[in-house]
C-alpha cells in the first residue's frame, strides 16, 4: 500500500508523510498537481489524500486520474482538527477497510 498526499502547504504535506510512514505505510507527498498526476501514472499509488487547500480544478483532475488507475481517494475535511488528529482519527482507520 502506497499513500500519496497532496496539499497546498509543504510543511503539512511533510507532516502527513511522516505520520503515514510512522504507521508503516510507504508514503510520498507533493504540493504540485502535475507531480501527483505523474505519480498516479506509475500505478504504484493505492491511496490519494487530497488536502483541503488543493484548488478545485486540480482536485478534479486528480480524482479522475486516480479513478482511472483504481486509486482510492480521500478528501481532507479537517473541521478545525490538526493534521495529526485528522489522519489518526479519520484517514488511517479508513485505509484498513
Short mmCIF file of N, CA and C in Angstrom, two decimals:
data_model
loop_
_atom_site.label_atom_id
_atom_site.label_comp_id
_atom_site.label_asym_id
_atom_site.label_seq_id
_atom_site.Cartn_x
_atom_site.Cartn_y
_atom_site.Cartn_z
N UNK A 1 0.85 -1.17 0.00
CA UNK A 1 0.00 0.00 0.00
C UNK A 1 0.90 1.23 0.00
N UNK A 2 0.66 2.12 -0.95
CA UNK A 2 1.42 3.37 -1.05
C UNK A 2 0.47 4.54 -1.05
N UNK A 3 0.73 5.47 -0.15
CA UNK A 3 -0.11 6.65 0.03
C UNK A 3 0.59 7.86 -0.58
N UNK A 4 -0.17 8.66 -1.32
CA UNK A 4 0.32 9.91 -1.86
C UNK A 4 -0.53 11.03 -1.28
N UNK A 5 0.12 11.99 -0.64
CA UNK A 5 -0.58 13.15 -0.09
C UNK A 5 -0.26 14.37 -0.94
N UNK A 6 -1.29 15.12 -1.30
CA UNK A 6 -1.09 16.39 -1.99
C UNK A 6 -1.80 17.48 -1.21
N UNK A 7 -1.11 18.59 -1.05
CA UNK A 7 -1.68 19.71 -0.32
C UNK A 7 -1.07 21.01 -0.77
N UNK A 8 -1.49 22.08 -0.14
CA UNK A 8 -1.04 23.41 -0.51
C UNK A 8 0.21 23.81 0.27
N UNK A 9 0.37 23.28 1.48
CA UNK A 9 1.46 23.70 2.37
C UNK A 9 2.47 22.56 2.52
N UNK A 10 3.71 22.82 2.14
CA UNK A 10 4.74 21.77 2.18
C UNK A 10 4.95 21.20 3.58
N UNK A 11 4.88 22.04 4.61
CA UNK A 11 5.07 21.55 5.98
C UNK A 11 3.96 20.57 6.37
N UNK A 12 2.73 20.87 5.99
CA UNK A 12 1.61 19.97 6.28
C UNK A 12 1.78 18.66 5.53
N UNK A 13 2.17 18.74 4.26
CA UNK A 13 2.38 17.54 3.46
C UNK A 13 3.50 16.70 4.08
N UNK A 14 4.59 17.34 4.48
CA UNK A 14 5.69 16.60 5.11
C UNK A 14 5.25 15.92 6.40
N UNK A 15 4.42 16.61 7.18
CA UNK A 15 3.90 16.02 8.42
C UNK A 15 3.03 14.81 8.10
N UNK A 16 2.18 14.95 7.10
CA UNK A 16 1.31 13.83 6.71
C UNK A 16 2.13 12.62 6.30
N UNK A 17 3.15 12.85 5.47
CA UNK A 17 4.00 11.75 5.02
C UNK A 17 4.66 11.06 6.21
N UNK A 18 5.18 11.85 7.14
CA UNK A 18 5.84 11.28 8.32
C UNK A 18 4.86 10.46 9.17
N UNK A 19 3.63 10.93 9.29
CA UNK A 19 2.62 10.19 10.07
C UNK A 19 2.31 8.86 9.38
N UNK A 20 2.09 8.89 8.08
CA UNK A 20 1.82 7.63 7.37
C UNK A 20 2.99 6.66 7.52
N UNK A 21 4.20 7.17 7.37
CA UNK A 21 5.38 6.31 7.49
C UNK A 21 5.51 5.74 8.89
N UNK A 22 5.15 6.53 9.90
CA UNK A 22 5.23 6.04 11.29
C UNK A 22 4.24 4.90 11.54
N UNK A 23 3.23 4.79 10.70
CA UNK A 23 2.25 3.71 10.79
C UNK A 23 2.59 2.56 9.85
N UNK A 24 3.76 2.63 9.24
CA UNK A 24 4.22 1.53 8.40
C UNK A 24 3.86 1.61 6.94
N UNK A 25 3.27 2.71 6.51
CA UNK A 25 2.90 2.86 5.11
C UNK A 25 4.05 3.46 4.31
N UNK A 26 4.16 3.06 3.07
CA UNK A 26 5.03 3.75 2.14
C UNK A 26 4.26 5.00 1.73
N UNK A 27 4.89 6.16 1.84
CA UNK A 27 4.17 7.41 1.59
C UNK A 27 5.08 8.42 0.90
N UNK A 28 4.43 9.25 0.09
CA UNK A 28 5.10 10.36 -0.58
C UNK A 28 4.15 11.54 -0.55
N UNK A 29 4.69 12.73 -0.79
CA UNK A 29 3.85 13.90 -0.79
C UNK A 29 4.36 14.96 -1.74
N UNK A 30 3.46 15.83 -2.14
CA UNK A 30 3.81 16.91 -3.05
C UNK A 30 2.83 18.06 -2.88
N UNK A 31 3.26 19.24 -3.32
CA UNK A 31 2.35 20.38 -3.39
C UNK A 31 2.05 20.74 -4.84
N UNK A 32 2.55 19.93 -5.76
CA UNK A 32 2.38 20.20 -7.19
C UNK A 32 1.44 19.17 -7.82
N UNK A 33 0.36 19.64 -8.41
CA UNK A 33 -0.61 18.74 -9.02
C UNK A 33 0.01 17.90 -10.13
N UNK A 34 0.86 18.50 -10.95
CA UNK A 34 1.48 17.74 -12.05
C UNK A 34 2.34 16.60 -11.52
N UNK A 35 3.04 16.84 -10.42
CA UNK A 35 3.83 15.76 -9.79
C UNK A 35 2.93 14.64 -9.31
N UNK A 36 1.82 15.01 -8.70
CA UNK A 36 0.88 14.00 -8.21
C UNK A 36 0.29 13.21 -9.37
N UNK A 37 -0.06 13.89 -10.45
CA UNK A 37 -0.60 13.20 -11.62
C UNK A 37 0.42 12.21 -12.18
N UNK A 38 1.68 12.62 -12.25
CA UNK A 38 2.73 11.72 -12.72
C UNK A 38 2.87 10.51 -11.80
N UNK A 39 2.80 10.74 -10.49
CA UNK A 39 2.92 9.64 -9.54
C UNK A 39 1.77 8.65 -9.70
N UNK A 40 0.56 9.17 -9.95
CA UNK A 40 -0.59 8.28 -10.17
C UNK A 40 -0.38 7.41 -11.41
N UNK A 41 0.28 7.95 -12.41
CA UNK A 41 0.51 7.20 -13.65
C UNK A 41 1.49 6.04 -13.47
N UNK A 42 2.21 6.00 -12.36
CA UNK A 42 3.17 4.90 -12.13
C UNK A 42 2.47 3.61 -11.73
N UNK A 43 1.19 3.70 -11.35
CA UNK A 43 0.42 2.56 -10.85
C UNK A 43 0.98 1.99 -9.55
N UNK A 44 1.78 2.78 -8.83
CA UNK A 44 2.30 2.36 -7.52
C UNK A 44 1.47 2.91 -6.37
N UNK A 45 0.65 3.91 -6.63
CA UNK A 45 -0.14 4.56 -5.59
C UNK A 45 -1.45 3.80 -5.40
N UNK A 46 -1.79 3.54 -4.13
CA UNK A 46 -3.05 2.87 -3.83
C UNK A 46 -4.07 3.81 -3.18
N UNK A 47 -3.58 4.86 -2.50
CA UNK A 47 -4.45 5.83 -1.82
C UNK A 47 -3.93 7.23 -2.08
N UNK A 48 -4.84 8.13 -2.45
CA UNK A 48 -4.51 9.53 -2.67
C UNK A 48 -5.23 10.36 -1.63
N UNK A 49 -4.47 11.16 -0.88
CA UNK A 49 -5.04 12.06 0.11
C UNK A 49 -4.97 13.46 -0.47
N UNK A 50 -6.13 14.09 -0.67
CA UNK A 50 -6.18 15.44 -1.24
C UNK A 50 -6.50 16.42 -0.11
N UNK A 51 -5.57 17.32 0.15
CA UNK A 51 -5.75 18.31 1.20
C UNK A 51 -6.81 19.34 0.85
N UNK A 52 -7.35 19.96 1.88
CA UNK A 52 -8.42 20.93 1.71
C UNK A 52 -8.04 22.15 0.90
N UNK A 53 -6.75 22.48 0.83
CA UNK A 53 -6.32 23.66 0.10
C UNK A 53 -6.05 23.44 -1.37
N UNK A 54 -6.22 22.22 -1.85
CA UNK A 54 -5.98 21.95 -3.27
C UNK A 54 -7.09 22.59 -4.10
N UNK A 55 -6.69 23.32 -5.13
CA UNK A 55 -7.63 24.05 -5.97
C UNK A 55 -8.64 23.11 -6.63
N UNK A 56 -9.88 23.57 -6.82
CA UNK A 56 -10.93 22.72 -7.39
C UNK A 56 -10.58 22.09 -8.74
N UNK A 57 -9.95 22.84 -9.64
CA UNK A 57 -9.63 22.26 -10.95
C UNK A 57 -8.59 21.17 -10.82
N UNK A 58 -7.58 21.37 -9.97
CA UNK A 58 -6.57 20.34 -9.72
C UNK A 58 -7.20 19.14 -9.04
N UNK A 59 -8.07 19.39 -8.09
CA UNK A 59 -8.76 18.33 -7.35
C UNK A 59 -9.51 17.41 -8.32
N UNK A 60 -10.23 18.00 -9.27
CA UNK A 60 -11.00 17.20 -10.23
C UNK A 60 -10.08 16.37 -11.14
N UNK A 61 -8.99 16.98 -11.62
CA UNK A 61 -8.05 16.24 -12.46
C UNK A 61 -7.44 15.08 -11.68
N UNK A 62 -7.09 15.33 -10.42
CA UNK A 62 -6.51 14.27 -9.59
C UNK A 62 -7.49 13.13 -9.36
N UNK A 63 -8.74 13.48 -9.07
CA UNK A 63 -9.74 12.44 -8.82
C UNK A 63 -10.01 11.61 -10.07
N UNK A 64 -10.05 12.24 -11.22
CA UNK A 64 -10.26 11.50 -12.47
C UNK A 64 -9.10 10.57 -12.76
N UNK A 65 -7.88 11.07 -12.58
CA UNK A 65 -6.70 10.24 -12.84
C UNK A 65 -6.64 9.09 -11.84
N UNK A 66 -6.94 9.37 -10.58
CA UNK A 66 -6.93 8.31 -9.56
C UNK A 66 -7.95 7.24 -9.92
N UNK A 67 -9.14 7.64 -10.33
CA UNK A 67 -10.17 6.66 -10.70
C UNK A 67 -9.71 5.80 -11.86
N UNK A 68 -9.03 6.41 -12.82
CA UNK A 68 -8.55 5.66 -13.98
C UNK A 68 -7.52 4.60 -13.60
N UNK A 69 -6.86 4.80 -12.46
CA UNK A 69 -5.83 3.86 -12.00
C UNK A 69 -6.29 3.02 -10.81
N UNK A 70 -7.57 3.11 -10.46
CA UNK A 70 -8.09 2.31 -9.35
C UNK A 70 -7.58 2.74 -7.98
N UNK A 71 -7.23 4.01 -7.85
CA UNK A 71 -6.70 4.55 -6.59
C UNK A 71 -7.85 5.07 -5.74
N UNK A 72 -7.85 4.73 -4.46
CA UNK A 72 -8.85 5.23 -3.53
C UNK A 72 -8.50 6.66 -3.15
N UNK A 73 -9.49 7.55 -3.24
CA UNK A 73 -9.28 8.97 -2.94
C UNK A 73 -9.90 9.31 -1.58
N UNK A 74 -9.15 10.04 -0.79
CA UNK A 74 -9.61 10.56 0.49
C UNK A 74 -9.46 12.07 0.43
N UNK A 75 -10.57 12.79 0.56
CA UNK A 75 -10.51 14.25 0.53
C UNK A 75 -10.58 14.77 1.96
N UNK A 76 -9.60 15.58 2.30
CA UNK A 76 -9.48 16.07 3.66
C UNK A 76 -10.57 17.08 3.99
N UNK A 77 -11.26 16.80 5.08
CA UNK A 77 -12.21 17.73 5.70
C UNK A 77 -11.85 17.70 7.18
N UNK A 78 -10.93 18.58 7.57
CA UNK A 78 -10.37 18.52 8.92
C UNK A 78 -11.27 19.13 9.97
N UNK A 79 -12.16 20.02 9.61
CA UNK A 79 -13.09 20.64 10.56
C UNK A 79 -12.37 21.17 11.80
N UNK A 80 -11.28 21.89 11.59
CA UNK A 80 -10.56 22.51 12.69
C UNK A 80 -9.55 21.62 13.39
N UNK A 81 -9.53 20.34 13.05
CA UNK A 81 -8.55 19.44 13.67
C UNK A 81 -7.17 19.68 13.07
N UNK A 82 -6.16 19.40 13.86
CA UNK A 82 -4.80 19.42 13.34
C UNK A 82 -4.61 18.25 12.38
N UNK A 83 -3.56 18.32 11.59
CA UNK A 83 -3.31 17.28 10.60
C UNK A 83 -3.11 15.92 11.25
N UNK A 84 -2.40 15.89 12.37
CA UNK A 84 -2.16 14.61 13.04
C UNK A 84 -3.43 13.95 13.51
N UNK A 85 -4.27 14.72 14.20
CA UNK A 85 -5.52 14.18 14.69
C UNK A 85 -6.42 13.71 13.57
N UNK A 86 -6.50 14.49 12.51
CA UNK A 86 -7.34 14.11 11.38
C UNK A 86 -6.87 12.80 10.75
N UNK A 87 -5.57 12.70 10.49
CA UNK A 87 -5.06 11.48 9.87
C UNK A 87 -5.24 10.27 10.79
N UNK A 88 -4.94 10.45 12.07
CA UNK A 88 -5.03 9.34 13.02
C UNK A 88 -6.48 8.89 13.25
N UNK A 89 -7.40 9.85 13.29
CA UNK A 89 -8.80 9.54 13.62
C UNK A 89 -9.65 9.15 12.41
N UNK A 90 -9.33 9.71 11.24
CA UNK A 90 -10.20 9.52 10.09
C UNK A 90 -9.54 8.72 8.97
N UNK A 91 -8.40 9.18 8.51
CA UNK A 91 -7.82 8.59 7.30
C UNK A 91 -7.19 7.23 7.56
N UNK A 92 -6.32 7.14 8.54
CA UNK A 92 -5.60 5.88 8.76
C UNK A 92 -6.57 4.72 9.05
N UNK A 93 -7.59 4.92 9.88
CA UNK A 93 -8.54 3.80 10.04
C UNK A 93 -9.24 3.41 8.74
N UNK A 94 -9.47 4.38 7.85
CA UNK A 94 -10.15 4.05 6.59
C UNK A 94 -9.26 3.30 5.62
N UNK A 95 -7.96 3.35 5.81
CA UNK A 95 -7.04 2.63 4.93
C UNK A 95 -7.14 1.12 5.12
N UNK A 96 -7.65 0.71 6.26
CA UNK A 96 -7.72 -0.72 6.59
C UNK A 96 -9.02 -1.37 6.14
N UNK A 97 -9.93 -0.60 5.58
CA UNK A 97 -11.23 -1.15 5.17
C UNK A 97 -11.11 -1.90 3.88
#
